Amino acid sequence: MNAPQSFNSDTWTVAGRTFTSRLIVGTGKYKSFEENAAAVEASGAEIVTVAVRRVNIADPNQPRLTDFIDPKKITYLPNTAGCFTAEDAIRTLRLAREAGGWNLVKLEVLGEAKTLYPDMRETLRATETLVKEGFEPMVYCVDDPIAAKQLEEAGAVAVMPLGAPIGSGLGIQNRVTIRLIVEGAKVPVLVDAGVGTASDAAVAMELGCDGVLINTAIAEAKDPLLMARAMKAAVEAGRLSYLAGRMQKRRYADPSSPLAGLI
Amino acid sequence: MSLDGSLSIRVNGEHRRVPGGTSVAEMVNLLGLDPLRVAVERNLEVIPRSTLGQVCVEDGDDYEIVHFVGGG
């Protein structure tokens, strides 16, 4: 990817939609809708992930997410969290498309509850079906360059490798494979899951990722609004650092002040 | 169908009765929900929002009514 003329023109595009912010935030685990909305604002995110769940028919007047985060201003990216088969994920996204009226979705098919690691066989199968049905799936996947390539070939509009297990906050565990995925991909690559603190987000961006998706690290911070700001700054810093091109590493010291003229 | 002509259906796993001749949009309204803010699946098939007013509820139907909630 070529460096933009200025940072202000540095945008990224997924399935024909162009965004300025490279930070996508989740909307789970917040103490209140108010706190959630304020964190989204502080993060500068233009996309939020949302889940699809049954309405509470016993109490239909409960407050709704859409009352606090306006889907006309912020792109809702419906996910398939909690789905363990391709069929469940496809069914969920068919409903999501009807609820939201758009095709851009986040697919995740999980393999087991303990690790929430993606089941790549089911994920690939679901991707193929969704693409046939006109969806534009951004796909959560393992940090495996071959799996990412296969998803791209199946029509994923973005690949979203995990940095570490969902909600773990362990940071980017395998920088080598994330970098290999970035190098091999023609679609946007976003680290999804595992970011625990701002430096983790910066690492993902320095590896050349197009963006980062963060939920728990913001929602479970002692001060979620402050952490949302920190993540915004980290994603921007990491991106600028990637574009700037880091210095080469040396094995030993190299003085920054001239040696000539020493008294 | 019962003697009074009402229909027995399931909505989100719960049993409900609605009058015969009710459209799906009317059924959603009867539940206190805005049909424009939810998605409706009937017997595993999504009903397009534009046709909710034309599709009639039938006895024994199984509905899922969903919306967006917070998630990561």
Tab-separated table of C-alpha atoms in Angstrom:
chain	number	residue	atom	x	y	z
A	1	MET	CA	0.000	0.000	0.000
A	2	ASN	CA	1.343	3.463	-0.899
A	3	ALA	CA	1.638	6.118	1.760
A	4	PRO	CA	-0.981	8.839	1.439
A	5	GLN	CA	0.059	12.450	0.784
A	6	SER	CA	-1.111	13.507	4.211
A	7	PHE	CA	-2.577	11.745	7.193
A	8	ASN	CA	-5.870	13.521	6.610
A	9	SER	CA	-6.345	11.666	3.332
A	10	ASP	CA	-5.551	8.310	4.895
A	11	THR	CA	-8.758	6.365	4.564
A	12	TRP	CA	-9.558	2.697	4.151
A	13	THR	CA	-12.267	1.049	2.116
A	14	VAL	CA	-14.207	-2.137	2.720
A	15	ALA	CA	-16.763	-3.415	0.196
A	16	GLY	CA	-16.906	0.011	-1.446
A	17	ARG	CA	-17.492	1.928	1.790
A	18	THR	CA	-14.764	4.346	2.819
A	19	PHE	CA	-13.944	5.176	6.431
A	20	THR	CA	-11.493	7.516	8.121
A	21	SER	CA	-11.344	5.864	11.529
A	22	ARG	CA	-9.462	2.577	11.631
A	23	LEU	CA	-10.879	1.675	15.005
A	24	ILE	CA	-14.030	-0.429	15.156
A	25	VAL	CA	-15.534	-0.790	18.609
A	26	GLY	CA	-17.875	-3.360	20.072
A	27	THR	CA	-20.992	-2.497	22.043
A	28	GLY	CA	-20.958	-5.348	24.557
A	29	LYS	CA	-20.172	-5.404	28.287
A	30	TYR	CA	-20.755	-1.695	28.995
A	31	LYS	CA	-22.384	-0.683	32.271
A	32	SER	CA	-25.024	1.386	30.484
A	33	PHE	CA	-26.105	2.525	27.041
A	34	GLU	CA	-25.005	6.051	28.025
A	35	GLU	CA	-21.473	4.900	28.820
A	36	ASN	CA	-21.390	2.854	25.634
A	37	ALA	CA	-22.458	5.810	23.482
A	38	ALA	CA	-19.925	8.100	25.161
A	39	ALA	CA	-17.134	5.558	24.583
A	40	VAL	CA	-18.024	5.267	20.899
A	41	GLU	CA	-17.886	9.052	20.649
A	42	ALA	CA	-14.517	9.210	22.436
A	43	SER	CA	-13.075	6.435	20.250
A	44	GLY	CA	-13.940	8.258	17.037
A	45	ALA	CA	-15.178	4.941	15.622
A	46	GLU	CA	-17.388	5.065	12.555
A	47	ILE	CA	-18.337	1.383	12.789
A	48	VAL	CA	-19.683	-0.518	15.796
A	49	THR	CA	-20.341	-4.228	16.053
A	50	VAL	CA	-23.729	-5.336	17.336
A	51	ALA	CA	-25.289	-8.679	18.160
A	52	VAL	CA	-28.646	-10.026	16.987
A	53	ARG	CA	-30.843	-11.293	19.799
A	54	ARG	CA	-34.484	-11.997	20.589
A	55	VAL	CA	-36.528	-8.977	21.652
A	56	ASN	CA	-37.898	-9.276	25.169
A	57	ILE	CA	-41.583	-9.761	24.411
A	58	ALA	CA	-42.394	-9.716	28.132
A	59	ASP	CA	-41.118	-6.132	28.354
A	60	PRO	CA	-41.133	-4.575	24.868
A	61	ASN	CA	-40.483	-1.035	26.120
A	62	GLN	CA	-36.965	-1.596	27.427
A	63	PRO	CA	-34.416	0.959	26.171
A	64	ARG	CA	-32.705	-0.025	22.942
A	65	LEU	CA	-29.175	0.355	21.658
A	66	THR	CA	-30.483	2.226	18.603
A	67	ASP	CA	-31.900	4.938	20.912
A	68	PHE	CA	-28.350	5.737	22.052
A	69	ILE	CA	-26.140	4.989	19.032
A	70	ASP	CA	-27.749	6.269	15.838
A	71	PRO	CA	-27.445	3.726	12.995
A	72	LYS	CA	-27.752	6.619	10.525
A	73	LYS	CA	-24.516	8.145	11.838
A	74	ILE	CA	-22.567	5.046	12.902
A	75	THR	CA	-22.393	1.953	10.694
A	76	TYR	CA	-23.804	-1.059	12.508
A	77	LEU	CA	-21.828	-4.209	11.775
A	78	PRO	CA	-24.009	-7.138	12.868
A	79	ASN	CA	-22.056	-10.107	14.180
A	80	THR	CA	-22.769	-13.788	14.686
A	81	ALA	CA	-21.284	-14.039	18.160
A	82	GLY	CA	-22.455	-17.162	19.928
A	83	CYS	CA	-22.918	-19.167	16.711
A	84	PHE	CA	-21.127	-22.516	16.612
A	85	THR	CA	-22.297	-23.755	13.194
A	86	ALA	CA	-22.414	-22.263	9.708
A	87	GLU	CA	-26.196	-22.700	9.671
A	88	ASP	CA	-26.714	-20.723	12.891
A	89	ALA	CA	-24.468	-17.938	11.644
A	90	ILE	CA	-26.220	-17.737	8.267
A	91	ARG	CA	-29.647	-17.729	9.914
A	92	THR	CA	-28.557	-14.929	12.263
A	93	LEU	CA	-27.205	-12.794	9.442
A	94	ARG	CA	-30.306	-13.250	7.286
A	95	LEU	CA	-32.268	-11.772	10.192
A	96	ALA	CA	-29.620	-9.067	10.713
A	97	ARG	CA	-29.909	-8.025	7.087
A	98	GLU	CA	-33.654	-7.646	7.496
A	99	ALA	CA	-33.254	-5.746	10.781
A	100	GLY	CA	-30.633	-3.395	9.412
A	101	GLY	CA	-31.218	-3.443	5.703
A	102	TRP	CA	-27.585	-3.825	4.674
A	103	ASN	CA	-25.234	-6.557	3.527
A	104	LEU	CA	-22.024	-5.665	5.373
A	105	VAL	CA	-21.767	-8.135	8.251
A	106	LYS	CA	-19.202	-9.688	10.557
A	107	LEU	CA	-19.101	-13.453	10.422
A	108	GLU	CA	-17.721	-15.498	13.258
A	109	VAL	CA	-18.290	-19.199	13.744
A	110	LEU	CA	-16.860	-20.410	17.009
A	111	GLY	CA	-15.365	-23.809	17.682
A	112	GLU	CA	-15.611	-24.119	21.454
A	113	ALA	CA	-16.739	-22.070	24.455
A	114	LYS	CA	-13.472	-22.237	26.376
A	115	THR	CA	-11.263	-20.488	23.838
A	116	LEU	CA	-13.915	-19.025	21.503
A	117	TYR	CA	-11.455	-19.987	18.812
A	118	PRO	CA	-12.981	-19.859	15.323
A	119	ASP	CA	-13.973	-23.099	13.605
A	120	MET	CA	-12.386	-22.437	10.230
A	121	ARG	CA	-14.129	-25.288	8.400
A	122	GLU	CA	-17.548	-23.944	9.373
A	123	THR	CA	-16.392	-20.346	8.870
A	124	LEU	CA	-15.302	-21.043	5.303
A	125	ARG	CA	-18.542	-22.882	4.551
A	126	ALA	CA	-20.612	-20.007	5.941
A	127	THR	CA	-18.566	-17.457	3.974
A	128	GLU	CA	-19.259	-19.278	0.701
A	129	THR	CA	-23.005	-19.409	1.340
A	130	LEU	CA	-23.232	-15.810	2.516
A	131	VAL	CA	-21.380	-14.525	-0.540
A	132	LYS	CA	-23.768	-16.470	-2.797
A	133	GLU	CA	-26.666	-14.778	-1.000
A	134	GLY	CA	-25.231	-11.323	-1.644
A	135	PHE	CA	-23.729	-10.641	1.769
A	136	GLU	CA	-20.445	-8.805	2.216
A	137	PRO	CA	-18.873	-10.682	5.121
A	138	MET	CA	-15.948	-9.407	7.158
A	139	VAL	CA	-14.683	-12.634	8.636
A	140	TYR	CA	-13.196	-13.408	12.046
A	141	CYS	CA	-10.480	-16.021	11.656
A	142	VAL	CA	-7.395	-17.662	13.104
A	143	ASP	CA	-4.059	-15.906	12.627
A	144	ASP	CA	-3.176	-18.237	9.771
A	145	PRO	CA	-2.122	-16.786	6.395
A	146	ILE	CA	-3.474	-19.778	4.470
A	147	ALA	CA	-6.878	-19.665	6.153
A	148	ALA	CA	-7.035	-15.913	5.514
A	149	LYS	CA	-6.225	-16.484	1.840
A	150	GLN	CA	-8.943	-19.122	1.541
A	151	LEU	CA	-11.503	-16.757	3.067
A	152	GLU	CA	-10.484	-14.034	0.653
A	153	GLU	CA	-10.859	-16.440	-2.269
A	154	ALA	CA	-14.310	-17.367	-0.989
A	155	GLY	CA	-15.348	-13.720	-1.142
A	156	ALA	CA	-14.672	-12.308	2.332
A	157	VAL	CA	-14.556	-8.501	2.003
A	158	ALA	CA	-12.158	-8.287	4.949
A	159	VAL	CA	-10.280	-10.784	7.073
A	160	MET	CA	-10.171	-10.314	10.826
A	161	PRO	CA	-7.526	-12.504	12.440
A	162	LEU	CA	-7.485	-12.802	16.211
A	163	GLY	CA	-4.586	-11.295	18.123
A	164	ALA	CA	-5.448	-13.535	21.087
A	165	PRO	CA	-8.650	-15.218	22.322
A	166	ILE	CA	-11.786	-13.039	22.479
A	167	GLY	CA	-11.990	-11.032	25.684
A	168	SER	CA	-8.570	-12.203	26.903
A	169	GLY	CA	-6.705	-8.916	26.544
A	170	LEU	CA	-3.460	-10.835	25.997
A	171	GLY	CA	-2.272	-8.706	23.073
A	172	ILE	CA	-0.955	-9.749	19.660
A	173	GLN	CA	0.438	-13.235	20.241
A	174	ASN	CA	1.861	-13.912	16.799
A	175	ARG	CA	3.207	-10.859	15.030
A	176	VAL	CA	4.775	-12.999	12.333
A	177	THR	CA	1.519	-14.525	11.102
A	178	ILE	CA	-0.380	-11.230	11.349
A	179	ARG	CA	2.308	-9.632	9.171
A	180	LEU	CA	2.153	-12.540	6.708
A	181	ILE	CA	-1.628	-12.165	6.474
A	182	VAL	CA	-1.238	-8.424	5.802
A	183	GLU	CA	1.382	-9.072	3.115
A	184	GLY	CA	-0.739	-11.670	1.364
A	185	ALA	CA	-4.143	-10.029	1.525
A	186	LYS	CA	-5.813	-7.913	-1.129
A	187	VAL	CA	-8.744	-7.162	1.178
A	188	PRO	CA	-8.503	-5.152	4.423
A	189	VAL	CA	-7.010	-6.946	7.423
A	190	LEU	CA	-8.257	-6.007	10.888
A	191	VAL	CA	-7.069	-7.515	14.131
A	192	ASP	CA	-10.174	-8.664	15.951
A	193	ALA	CA	-9.939	-9.880	19.537
A	194	GLY	CA	-7.110	-9.964	22.007
A	195	VAL	CA	-6.198	-6.293	22.239
A	196	GLY	CA	-5.827	-5.501	25.946
A	197	THR	CA	-4.292	-2.073	26.065
A	198	ALA	CA	-3.307	0.797	23.799
A	199	SER	CA	0.163	-0.522	22.911
A	200	ASP	CA	-1.437	-3.740	21.587
A	201	ALA	CA	-3.537	-1.692	19.166
A	202	ALA	CA	-0.442	0.226	18.076
A	203	VAL	CA	1.394	-3.052	17.444
A	204	ALA	CA	-1.433	-4.293	15.213
A	205	MET	CA	-1.323	-1.093	13.197
A	206	GLU	CA	2.485	-1.083	12.975
A	207	LEU	CA	2.252	-4.558	11.443
A	208	GLY	CA	0.315	-2.933	8.605
A	209	CYS	CA	-3.222	-3.891	9.543
A	210	ASP	CA	-5.949	-1.713	8.083
A	211	GLY	CA	-7.767	-1.506	11.383
A	212	VAL	CA	-8.458	-2.948	14.792
A	213	LEU	CA	-11.659	-4.106	16.464
A	214	ILE	CA	-11.817	-3.561	20.221
A	215	ASN	CA	-14.567	-4.257	22.713
A	216	THR	CA	-13.545	-5.631	26.110
A	217	ALA	CA	-10.352	-3.587	26.458
A	218	ILE	CA	-12.461	-0.422	26.416
A	219	ALA	CA	-15.605	-1.689	28.139
A	220	GLU	CA	-13.734	-3.297	31.045
A	221	ALA	CA	-11.189	-0.521	31.580
A	222	LYS	CA	-11.567	1.291	34.906
A	223	ASP	CA	-12.356	4.405	32.877
A	224	PRO	CA	-13.807	3.282	29.536
A	225	LEU	CA	-13.971	6.795	28.072
A	226	LEU	CA	-10.316	7.447	28.766
A	227	MET	CA	-9.386	4.057	27.311
A	228	ALA	CA	-11.488	4.797	24.221
A	229	ARG	CA	-9.417	7.940	23.717
A	230	ALA	CA	-6.217	5.976	24.327
A	231	MET	CA	-7.191	3.385	21.700
A	232	LYS	CA	-8.011	6.116	19.182
A	233	ALA	CA	-4.578	7.677	19.741
A	234	ALA	CA	-2.844	4.281	19.630
A	235	VAL	CA	-4.465	3.252	16.359
A	236	GLU	CA	-3.503	6.575	14.808
A	237	ALA	CA	0.029	6.407	16.200
A	238	GLY	CA	0.501	2.835	15.005
A	239	ARG	CA	-0.789	3.713	11.565
A	240	LEU	CA	1.493	6.754	11.263
A	241	SER	CA	4.431	4.682	12.464
A	242	TYR	CA	3.699	2.018	9.835
A	243	LEU	CA	3.461	4.642	7.092
A	244	ALA	CA	6.605	6.407	8.313
A	245	GLY	CA	8.608	3.169	8.089
A	246	ARG	CA	10.557	2.289	11.162
A	247	MET	CA	14.352	2.446	11.450
A	248	GLN	CA	16.398	-0.706	11.052
A	249	LYS	CA	17.275	-2.529	14.243
A	250	ARG	CA	20.945	-2.780	15.191
A	251	ARG	CA	22.601	-5.269	17.456
A	252	TYR	CA	24.602	-2.587	19.317
A	253	ALA	CA	24.503	1.113	20.154
A	254	ASP	CA	24.881	3.893	17.620
A	255	PRO	CA	25.386	7.381	19.083
A	256	SER	CA	22.898	10.081	18.145
A	257	SER	CA	25.336	12.949	18.844
A	258	PRO	CA	28.347	13.523	16.568
A	259	LEU	CA	31.617	12.043	17.685
A	260	ALA	CA	33.583	14.788	15.896
A	261	GLY	CA	34.360	17.860	18.008
A	262	LEU	CA	34.307	16.058	21.311
A	263	ILE	CA	36.258	17.991	23.932
B	1	MET	CA	-57.267	-23.480	15.908
B	2	SER	CA	-59.442	-23.057	19.014
B	3	LEU	CA	-63.239	-22.683	19.295
B	4	ASP	CA	-63.062	-18.872	19.432
B	5	GLY	CA	-61.101	-18.820	16.167
B	6	SER	CA	-57.876	-17.625	17.797
B	7	LEU	CA	-54.524	-18.940	16.624
B	8	SER	CA	-51.943	-20.623	18.780
B	9	ILE	CA	-48.391	-19.581	17.948
B	10	ARG	CA	-44.921	-19.468	19.481
B	11	VAL	CA	-42.965	-16.216	19.629
B	12	ASN	CA	-39.352	-16.313	20.790
B	13	GLY	CA	-40.033	-19.660	22.413
B	14	GLU	CA	-43.125	-18.470	24.288
B	15	HIS	CA	-46.705	-19.479	23.641
B	16	ARG	CA	-49.078	-16.747	22.460
B	17	ARG	CA	-52.619	-16.532	21.060
B	18	VAL	CA	-53.730	-14.035	18.427
B	19	PRO	CA	-57.128	-13.541	16.725
B	20	GLY	CA	-57.694	-15.325	13.417
B	21	GLY	CA	-56.937	-13.189	10.362
B	22	THR	CA	-54.131	-11.280	12.075
B	23	SER	CA	-51.274	-10.206	9.810
B	24	VAL	CA	-47.698	-10.616	11.003
B	25	ALA	CA	-47.335	-6.821	11.238
B	26	GLU	CA	-50.458	-6.704	13.435
B	27	MET	CA	-49.132	-9.542	15.583
B	28	VAL	CA	-45.869	-7.639	16.108
B	29	ASN	CA	-47.864	-4.535	17.062
B	30	LEU	CA	-50.000	-6.579	19.473
B	31	LEU	CA	-46.789	-7.549	21.262
B	32	GLY	CA	-46.022	-3.848	21.737
B	33	LEU	CA	-43.200	-3.825	19.175
B	34	ASP	CA	-42.559	-1.550	16.202
B	35	PRO	CA	-42.377	-3.676	13.019
B	36	LEU	CA	-39.904	-1.153	11.584
B	37	ARG	CA	-37.374	-1.865	14.334
B	38	VAL	CA	-37.306	-5.653	14.381
B	39	ALA	CA	-36.707	-8.562	12.017
B	40	VAL	CA	-39.161	-11.437	11.911
B	41	GLU	CA	-38.504	-15.074	11.079
B	42	ARG	CA	-41.468	-17.363	10.567
B	43	ASN	CA	-40.895	-21.117	10.617
B	44	LEU	CA	-37.160	-20.539	9.919
B	45	GLU	CA	-37.801	-18.177	6.966
B	46	VAL	CA	-37.170	-14.451	7.214
B	47	ILE	CA	-40.215	-12.382	6.258
B	48	PRO	CA	-39.197	-9.242	4.331
B	49	ARG	CA	-40.294	-6.174	6.277
B	50	SER	CA	-42.166	-4.877	3.233
B	51	THR	CA	-44.507	-7.868	3.286
B	52	LEU	CA	-45.173	-8.114	7.045
B	53	GLY	CA	-48.585	-6.512	6.499
B	54	GLN	CA	-49.593	-9.012	3.827
B	55	VAL	CA	-48.525	-12.276	5.452
B	56	CYS	CA	-51.226	-13.804	7.666
B	57	VAL	CA	-50.437	-15.541	10.926
B	58	GLU	CA	-51.337	-19.214	10.775
B	59	ASP	CA	-52.093	-21.620	13.586
B	60	GLY	CA	-48.955	-23.367	14.828
B	61	ASP	CA	-46.518	-20.784	13.433
B	62	ASP	CA	-43.157	-20.441	15.160
B	63	TYR	CA	-41.744	-16.903	15.166
B	64	GLU	CA	-38.417	-15.411	16.102
B	65	ILE	CA	-38.437	-11.635	16.520
B	66	VAL	CA	-34.986	-10.101	16.902
B	67	HIS	CA	-33.247	-6.751	17.076
B	68	PHE	CA	-29.738	-5.391	17.540
B	69	VAL	CA	-28.226	-5.444	21.005
B	70	GLY	CA	-24.775	-4.619	22.306
B	71	GLY	CA	-22.094	-7.085	21.255
B	72	GLY	CA	-18.457	-7.347	20.260
